[in-house]
mmCIF file of C-alpha atoms in Angstrom:
data_model
loop_
_atom_site.group_PDB
_atom_site.id
_atom_site.type_symbol
_atom_site.label_atom_id
_atom_site.label_comp_id
_atom_site.label_asym_id
_atom_site.label_seq_id
_atom_site.Cartn_x
_atom_site.Cartn_y
_atom_site.Cartn_z
ATOM 1 C CA UNK A 1 -69.188 -38.039 -0.320
ATOM 2 C CA UNK A 2 -70.086 -40.380 2.504
ATOM 3 C CA UNK A 3 -70.514 -38.653 5.866
ATOM 4 C CA UNK A 4 -67.885 -40.875 7.480
ATOM 5 C CA UNK A 5 -65.339 -40.091 4.787
ATOM 6 C CA UNK A 6 -66.142 -36.375 5.032
ATOM 7 C CA UNK A 7 -65.551 -36.385 8.777
ATOM 8 C CA UNK A 8 -62.271 -38.229 8.294
ATOM 9 C CA UNK A 9 -61.128 -35.664 5.708
ATOM 10 C CA UNK A 10 -61.950 -32.733 8.023
ATOM 11 C CA UNK A 11 -60.083 -34.435 10.859
ATOM 12 C CA UNK A 12 -57.002 -34.946 8.681
ATOM 13 C CA UNK A 13 -57.032 -31.280 7.594
ATOM 14 C CA UNK A 14 -57.249 -30.148 11.235
ATOM 15 C CA UNK A 15 -54.364 -32.405 12.225
ATOM 16 C CA UNK A 16 -52.199 -31.101 9.381
ATOM 17 C CA UNK A 17 -52.922 -27.473 10.315
ATOM 18 C CA UNK A 18 -52.159 -28.066 13.974
ATOM 19 C CA UNK A 19 -48.958 -29.880 13.071
ATOM 20 C CA UNK A 20 -47.846 -26.998 10.858
ATOM 21 C CA UNK A 21 -48.481 -24.446 13.584
ATOM 22 C CA UNK A 22 -46.571 -26.579 16.083
ATOM 23 C CA UNK A 23 -43.598 -26.866 13.730
ATOM 24 C CA UNK A 24 -43.591 -23.140 13.092
ATOM 25 C CA UNK A 25 -43.561 -22.499 16.833
ATOM 26 C CA UNK A 26 -40.680 -24.907 17.337
ATOM 27 C CA UNK A 27 -38.653 -23.209 14.606
ATOM 28 C CA UNK A 28 -39.461 -19.801 16.050
ATOM 29 C CA UNK A 29 -38.445 -20.973 19.534
ATOM 30 C CA UNK A 30 -35.083 -22.167 18.224
ATOM 31 C CA UNK A 31 -34.254 -18.852 16.565
ATOM 32 C CA UNK A 32 -31.970 -16.752 18.790
ATOM 33 C CA UNK A 33 -33.365 -13.431 19.958
ATOM 34 C CA UNK A 34 -32.321 -10.470 17.888
ATOM 35 C CA UNK A 35 -29.579 -8.516 19.638
ATOM 36 C CA UNK A 36 -29.039 -4.840 19.111
ATOM 37 C CA UNK A 37 -25.255 -5.179 19.187
ATOM 38 C CA UNK A 38 -22.954 -2.317 18.302
ATOM 39 C CA UNK A 39 -20.078 -3.177 15.925
ATOM 40 C CA UNK A 40 -16.606 -3.094 17.429
ATOM 41 C CA UNK A 41 -14.673 -0.022 16.339
ATOM 42 C CA UNK A 42 -10.882 0.293 16.331
ATOM 43 C CA UNK A 43 -9.774 3.254 18.425
ATOM 44 C CA UNK A 44 -6.371 4.657 19.320
ATOM 45 C CA UNK A 45 -5.798 5.477 22.972
ATOM 46 C CA UNK A 46 -2.733 6.865 24.747
ATOM 47 C CA UNK A 47 -2.009 5.096 28.022
ATOM 48 C CA UNK A 48 0.667 5.411 30.700
ATOM 49 C CA UNK A 49 2.340 2.403 32.320
ATOM 50 C CA UNK A 50 4.731 2.032 35.234
ATOM 51 C CA UNK A 51 8.344 0.980 34.748
ATOM 52 C CA UNK A 52 10.890 0.228 37.458
ATOM 53 C CA UNK A 53 14.449 0.943 36.305
ATOM 54 C CA UNK A 54 17.693 -0.048 38.059
ATOM 55 C CA UNK A 55 17.479 3.017 40.311
ATOM 56 C CA UNK A 56 14.228 4.834 39.616
ATOM 57 C CA UNK A 57 10.612 4.204 38.741
ATOM 58 C CA UNK A 58 8.912 6.255 36.052
ATOM 59 C CA UNK A 59 6.067 6.300 33.545
ATOM 60 C CA UNK A 60 6.075 5.364 29.878
ATOM 61 C CA UNK A 61 3.523 6.528 27.332
ATOM 62 C CA UNK A 62 2.215 4.152 24.688
ATOM 63 C CA UNK A 63 -0.432 4.455 21.985
ATOM 64 C CA UNK A 64 -2.560 1.327 21.694
ATOM 65 C CA UNK A 65 -5.173 0.277 19.154
ATOM 66 C CA UNK A 66 -8.212 -1.284 20.809
ATOM 67 C CA UNK A 67 -11.369 -2.764 19.310
ATOM 68 C CA UNK A 68 -14.334 -1.784 21.424
ATOM 69 C CA UNK A 69 -17.910 -0.569 21.367
ATOM 70 C CA UNK A 70 -17.311 1.498 24.509
ATOM 71 C CA UNK A 71 -16.481 5.145 25.041
ATOM 72 C CA UNK A 72 -12.790 5.706 24.191
ATOM 73 C CA UNK A 73 -12.149 7.064 27.698
ATOM 74 C CA UNK A 74 -13.482 3.887 29.292
ATOM 75 C CA UNK A 75 -11.505 1.800 26.794
ATOM 76 C CA UNK A 76 -8.316 3.656 27.760
ATOM 77 C CA UNK A 77 -8.907 3.010 31.471
ATOM 78 C CA UNK A 78 -9.540 -0.678 30.798
ATOM 79 C CA UNK A 79 -6.312 -0.798 28.782
ATOM 80 C CA UNK A 80 -4.517 0.280 31.988
ATOM 81 C CA UNK A 81 -5.822 -2.923 33.573
ATOM 82 C CA UNK A 82 -5.772 -5.498 30.783
ATOM 83 C CA UNK A 83 -3.416 -3.991 28.202
ATOM 84 C CA UNK A 84 -0.033 -5.491 27.349
ATOM 85 C CA UNK A 85 2.742 -2.850 27.357
ATOM 86 C CA UNK A 86 5.133 -2.872 24.404
ATOM 87 C CA UNK A 87 7.916 -1.064 26.290
ATOM 88 C CA UNK A 88 10.348 -3.608 27.796
ATOM 89 C CA UNK A 89 10.020 -3.648 31.579
ATOM 90 C CA UNK A 90 6.763 -1.680 31.686
ATOM 91 C CA UNK A 91 3.677 -3.036 33.425
ATOM 92 C CA UNK A 92 0.087 -2.047 34.207
ATOM 93 C CA UNK A 93 -0.265 -0.772 37.757
ATOM 94 C CA UNK A 94 -4.012 -1.235 38.309
ATOM 95 C CA UNK A 95 -4.743 -4.712 39.735
ATOM 96 C CA UNK A 96 -6.319 -7.380 37.541
ATOM 97 C CA UNK A 97 -9.955 -7.772 38.424
ATOM 98 C CA UNK A 98 -10.467 -4.038 38.765
ATOM 99 C CA UNK A 99 -13.606 -2.835 37.001
ATOM 100 C CA UNK A 100 -14.536 0.635 35.839
ATOM 101 C CA UNK A 101 -17.940 1.183 37.421
ATOM 102 C CA UNK A 102 -18.497 4.584 35.878
ATOM 103 C CA UNK A 103 -17.005 7.779 34.483
ATOM 104 C CA UNK A 104 -18.536 11.231 34.793
ATOM 105 C CA UNK A 105 -17.095 14.408 33.278
ATOM 106 C CA UNK A 106 -18.356 17.819 34.335
ATOM 107 C CA UNK A 107 -16.673 21.221 33.921
ATOM 108 C CA UNK A 108 -13.324 19.597 33.092
ATOM 109 C CA UNK A 109 -13.420 17.284 36.130
ATOM 110 C CA UNK A 110 -13.479 13.541 35.440
ATOM 111 C CA UNK A 111 -14.682 11.308 38.276
ATOM 112 C CA UNK A 112 -13.718 7.652 37.875
ATOM 113 C CA UNK A 113 -15.570 5.078 39.928
ATOM 114 C CA UNK A 114 -13.581 1.861 40.478
ATOM 115 C CA UNK A 115 -14.608 -1.482 41.926
ATOM 116 C CA UNK A 116 -13.047 -2.332 45.291
ATOM 117 C CA UNK A 117 -10.452 -4.584 43.622
ATOM 118 C CA UNK A 118 -8.509 -1.436 42.718
ATOM 119 C CA UNK A 119 -7.324 -1.204 46.336
ATOM 120 C CA UNK A 120 -5.355 -4.480 46.116
ATOM 121 C CA UNK A 121 -2.206 -3.028 44.492
ATOM 122 C CA UNK A 122 1.093 -3.337 46.354
ATOM 123 C CA UNK A 123 3.702 -1.158 44.640
ATOM 124 C CA UNK A 124 5.233 0.967 47.427
ATOM 125 C CA UNK A 125 4.990 4.721 47.893
ATOM 126 C CA UNK A 126 6.756 5.642 44.639
ATOM 127 C CA UNK A 127 4.700 3.166 42.665
ATOM 128 C CA UNK A 128 1.512 4.475 44.248
ATOM 129 C CA UNK A 129 2.205 8.083 43.276
ATOM 130 C CA UNK A 130 3.079 7.038 39.729
ATOM 131 C CA UNK A 131 0.094 4.702 39.545
ATOM 132 C CA UNK A 132 -2.273 7.529 40.397
ATOM 133 C CA UNK A 133 -0.547 9.750 37.849
ATOM 134 C CA UNK A 134 -0.803 7.056 35.167
ATOM 135 C CA UNK A 135 -4.599 7.180 35.406
ATOM 136 C CA UNK A 136 -4.663 10.979 35.499
ATOM 137 C CA UNK A 137 -2.355 11.358 32.493
ATOM 138 C CA UNK A 138 -4.333 8.778 30.522
ATOM 139 C CA UNK A 139 -7.636 10.581 31.069
ATOM 140 C CA UNK A 140 -6.255 14.079 30.482
ATOM 141 C CA UNK A 141 -5.201 12.985 26.997
ATOM 142 C CA UNK A 142 -8.865 13.516 26.100
ATOM 143 C CA UNK A 143 -10.209 16.989 25.293
ATOM 144 C CA UNK A 144 -12.373 18.470 28.007
ATOM 145 C CA UNK A 145 -10.613 16.756 30.922
ATOM 146 C CA UNK A 146 -8.055 18.676 33.004
ATOM 147 C CA UNK A 147 -8.657 17.279 36.503
ATOM 148 C CA UNK A 148 -9.353 13.778 37.787
ATOM 149 C CA UNK A 149 -10.812 12.414 41.002
ATOM 150 C CA UNK A 150 -11.351 8.807 42.140
ATOM 151 C CA UNK A 151 -14.167 7.021 43.959
ATOM 152 C CA UNK A 152 -14.521 3.366 44.962
ATOM 153 C CA UNK A 153 -17.971 1.813 44.667
ATOM 154 C CA UNK A 154 -19.432 5.298 44.383
ATOM 155 C CA UNK A 155 -17.788 6.884 47.424
ATOM 156 C CA UNK A 156 -14.514 7.790 49.127
ATOM 157 C CA UNK A 157 -14.533 5.961 52.453
ATOM 158 C CA UNK A 158 -11.548 5.651 54.781
ATOM 159 C CA UNK A 159 -10.119 2.664 52.920
ATOM 160 C CA UNK A 160 -10.453 4.381 49.549
ATOM 161 C CA UNK A 161 -8.966 7.609 50.903
ATOM 162 C CA UNK A 162 -5.893 5.651 52.005
ATOM 163 C CA UNK A 163 -5.724 4.127 48.481
ATOM 164 C CA UNK A 164 -2.661 1.855 48.426
ATOM 165 C CA UNK A 165 -1.409 2.806 51.867
ATOM 166 C CA UNK A 166 1.209 5.476 51.168
ATOM 167 C CA UNK A 167 0.116 8.529 49.180
ATOM 168 C CA UNK A 168 -3.659 8.285 49.304
ATOM 169 C CA UNK A 169 -6.293 10.460 47.685
ATOM 170 C CA UNK A 170 -5.899 13.386 50.079
ATOM 171 C CA UNK A 171 -4.729 15.778 47.341
ATOM 172 C CA UNK A 172 -7.423 15.068 44.767
ATOM 173 C CA UNK A 173 -8.529 16.263 42.314
ATOM 174 C CA UNK A 174 -5.291 15.466 40.478
ATOM 175 C CA UNK A 175 -3.893 17.272 37.439
ATOM 176 C CA UNK A 176 -1.819 16.234 34.440
ATOM 177 C CA UNK A 177 1.922 15.973 35.114
ATOM 178 C CA UNK A 178 4.421 14.649 32.556
ATOM 179 C CA UNK A 179 7.558 15.219 34.637
ATOM 180 C CA UNK A 180 7.838 11.507 35.485
ATOM 181 C CA UNK A 181 7.202 10.334 31.901
ATOM 182 C CA UNK A 182 10.651 9.342 30.659
ATOM 183 C CA UNK A 183 9.720 7.240 27.632
ATOM 184 C CA UNK A 184 9.395 7.842 24.770
ATOM 185 C CA UNK A 185 11.889 10.681 24.551
ATOM 186 C CA UNK A 186 9.752 12.500 21.956
ATOM 187 C CA UNK A 187 6.146 12.276 20.934
ATOM 188 C CA UNK A 188 4.109 14.372 18.529
ATOM 189 C CA UNK A 189 0.593 15.525 19.422
ATOM 190 C CA UNK A 190 -0.088 17.308 16.109
ATOM 191 C CA UNK A 191 -0.423 16.374 13.311
ATOM 192 C CA UNK A 192 -2.034 13.019 13.972
ATOM 193 C CA UNK A 193 -0.869 9.986 11.959
ATOM 194 C CA UNK A 194 -2.567 9.912 8.570
ATOM 195 C CA UNK A 195 -3.778 13.520 8.780
ATOM 196 C CA UNK A 196 -4.025 15.635 5.634
ATOM 197 C CA UNK A 197 -1.696 18.611 6.057
ATOM 198 C CA UNK A 198 -1.435 21.998 4.361
ATOM 199 C CA UNK A 199 0.945 24.930 4.646
ATOM 200 C CA UNK A 200 1.586 26.366 7.162
ATOM 201 C CA UNK A 201 1.710 23.141 9.155
ATOM 202 C CA UNK A 202 1.530 23.464 12.928
ATOM 203 C CA UNK A 203 3.641 20.911 14.794
ATOM 204 C CA UNK A 204 3.276 20.305 18.539
ATOM 205 C CA UNK A 205 4.588 17.719 20.961
ATOM 206 C CA UNK A 206 6.802 17.068 23.953
ATOM 207 C CA UNK A 207 10.480 16.192 24.255
ATOM 208 C CA UNK A 208 12.969 15.207 26.938
ATOM 209 C CA UNK A 209 16.195 16.040 25.116
ATOM 210 C CA UNK A 210 19.574 17.686 25.699
ATOM 211 C CA UNK A 211 19.309 21.486 25.882
ATOM 212 C CA UNK A 212 15.679 21.222 24.681
ATOM 213 C CA UNK A 213 16.856 21.220 21.032
ATOM 214 C CA UNK A 214 14.272 19.692 18.674
ATOM 215 C CA UNK A 215 14.734 19.225 14.916
ATOM 216 C CA UNK A 216 11.741 18.897 12.577
ATOM 217 C CA UNK A 217 11.478 18.163 8.865
ATOM 218 C CA UNK A 218 8.769 17.320 6.345
ATOM 219 C CA UNK A 219 9.442 14.795 3.570
ATOM 220 C CA UNK A 220 7.553 13.222 0.713
ATOM 221 C CA UNK A 221 7.174 9.461 0.627
ATOM 222 C CA UNK A 222 10.003 9.411 -1.934
ATOM 223 C CA UNK A 223 12.344 11.272 0.446
ATOM 224 C CA UNK A 224 12.177 14.793 -1.022
ATOM 225 C CA UNK A 225 12.662 17.363 1.736
ATOM 226 C CA UNK A 226 9.845 19.935 1.708
ATOM 227 C CA UNK A 227 10.715 21.908 4.831
ATOM 228 C CA UNK A 228 13.000 21.796 7.851
ATOM 229 C CA UNK A 229 13.240 23.787 11.051
ATOM 230 C CA UNK A 230 14.685 23.846 14.536
ATOM 231 C CA UNK A 231 12.864 24.751 17.734
ATOM 232 C CA UNK A 232 13.426 24.771 21.478
ATOM 233 C CA UNK A 233 11.166 22.984 23.936
ATOM 234 C CA UNK A 234 10.100 24.682 27.153
ATOM 235 C CA UNK A 235 12.556 22.534 29.146
ATOM 236 C CA UNK A 236 15.535 20.287 28.504
ATOM 237 C CA UNK A 237 16.440 16.866 29.907
ATOM 238 C CA UNK A 238 16.092 15.564 32.549
ATOM 239 C CA UNK A 239 12.863 17.591 32.474
ATOM 240 C CA UNK A 240 10.221 17.205 29.792
ATOM 241 C CA UNK A 241 9.337 20.259 27.729
ATOM 242 C CA UNK A 242 6.669 21.181 25.203
ATOM 243 C CA UNK A 243 7.413 22.396 21.690
ATOM 244 C CA UNK A 244 5.347 24.172 19.067
ATOM 245 C CA UNK A 245 6.350 25.505 15.659
ATOM 246 C CA UNK A 246 5.135 25.847 12.059
ATOM 247 C CA UNK A 247 6.464 24.610 8.739
ATOM 248 C CA UNK A 248 5.777 26.373 5.434
ATOM 249 C CA UNK A 249 6.019 24.265 2.293
ATOM 250 C CA UNK A 250 4.882 23.989 -1.305
ATOM 251 C CA UNK A 251 2.398 21.206 -1.948
ATOM 252 C CA UNK A 252 4.263 18.370 -3.684
ATOM 253 C CA UNK A 253 3.165 16.102 -6.514
ATOM 254 C CA UNK A 254 3.345 13.158 -4.130
ATOM 255 C CA UNK A 255 0.185 12.650 -2.102
ATOM 256 C CA UNK A 256 1.881 11.083 0.933
ATOM 257 C CA UNK A 257 4.836 11.826 3.141
ATOM 258 C CA UNK A 258 6.298 11.939 6.640
ATOM 259 C CA UNK A 259 6.925 14.410 9.412
ATOM 260 C CA UNK A 260 10.130 13.592 11.284
ATOM 261 C CA UNK A 261 10.972 14.918 14.754
ATOM 262 C CA UNK A 262 14.335 14.151 16.374
ATOM 263 C CA UNK A 263 17.326 15.524 18.227
ATOM 264 C CA UNK A 264 21.065 15.337 17.578
ATOM 265 C CA UNK A 265 23.702 13.770 19.793
ATOM 266 C CA UNK A 266 26.017 16.425 21.315
ATOM 267 C CA UNK A 267 28.869 13.927 20.963
ATOM 268 C CA UNK A 268 28.806 12.995 17.284
ATOM 269 C CA UNK A 269 25.779 14.771 15.793
ATOM 270 C CA UNK A 270 23.939 11.542 15.056
ATOM 271 C CA UNK A 271 20.147 11.547 14.886
ATOM 272 C CA UNK A 272 18.468 10.189 18.007
ATOM 273 C CA UNK A 273 14.956 9.082 19.007
ATOM 274 C CA UNK A 274 13.467 9.925 15.615
ATOM 275 C CA UNK A 275 9.669 9.958 15.481
ATOM 276 C CA UNK A 276 8.101 9.553 12.038
ATOM 277 C CA UNK A 277 4.465 10.557 11.545
ATOM 278 C CA UNK A 278 2.807 9.556 8.231
ATOM 279 C CA UNK A 279 0.821 12.408 6.629
ATOM 280 C CA UNK A 280 -1.145 13.116 3.454
ATOM 281 C CA UNK A 281 -0.871 16.157 1.170
#
């Protein structure tokens, strides 16, 4: 091969190689960086919102499903800010724009660190007391938490101590208190929805009913009654009491059913505020 042609061939090969490398780099540069993202998981959290009635203000408890990659406790606190209550007239009490800066739990004490936006609420003295309790009750739904204290931007300065200008944080740490939770009338804490149950079945919950009388029954999906009992809560309306009892039953052929908890009207005996919890056998 002629020397000139050979040099031309080598030059063409070099140009092709360099062009290929350049293209590969351009493609690589366009590829987005790999992110180590956690998949969003659906979690159920119990939250407490504020409701102003015609004469009184009180708290309502709701169970929300949230999709998040965060700790369920953080997700519950954020639901107090951004969540949409399903109870008519209920509303979040923490101001929009509030951020949860951190949450530390040690020896049963949860310390929540808020951004300074949390101090912008204007709900009066009654609303302030209930607003504080809404956070405390939400966090004490989680095992291992029985007391709650607040900080703002990592500390409790004079402005934070005054909180919303009426009640303040002078009595913290705060403890769980359901006395101002008026809705729902009944809720069941055990068994959980969708749980597989066996005999004897332990049933626990709270109720705000006349003379503390709570009726409980277990049914198959087809409506066959497996067991029924009556129990008395620790307090009757207008107070909220706790109830606990057991049901003994024979395992049915059906693999699904319901636990029903209710109370009867003293006027006509009708069933009121029935809660139905789906279970598996």
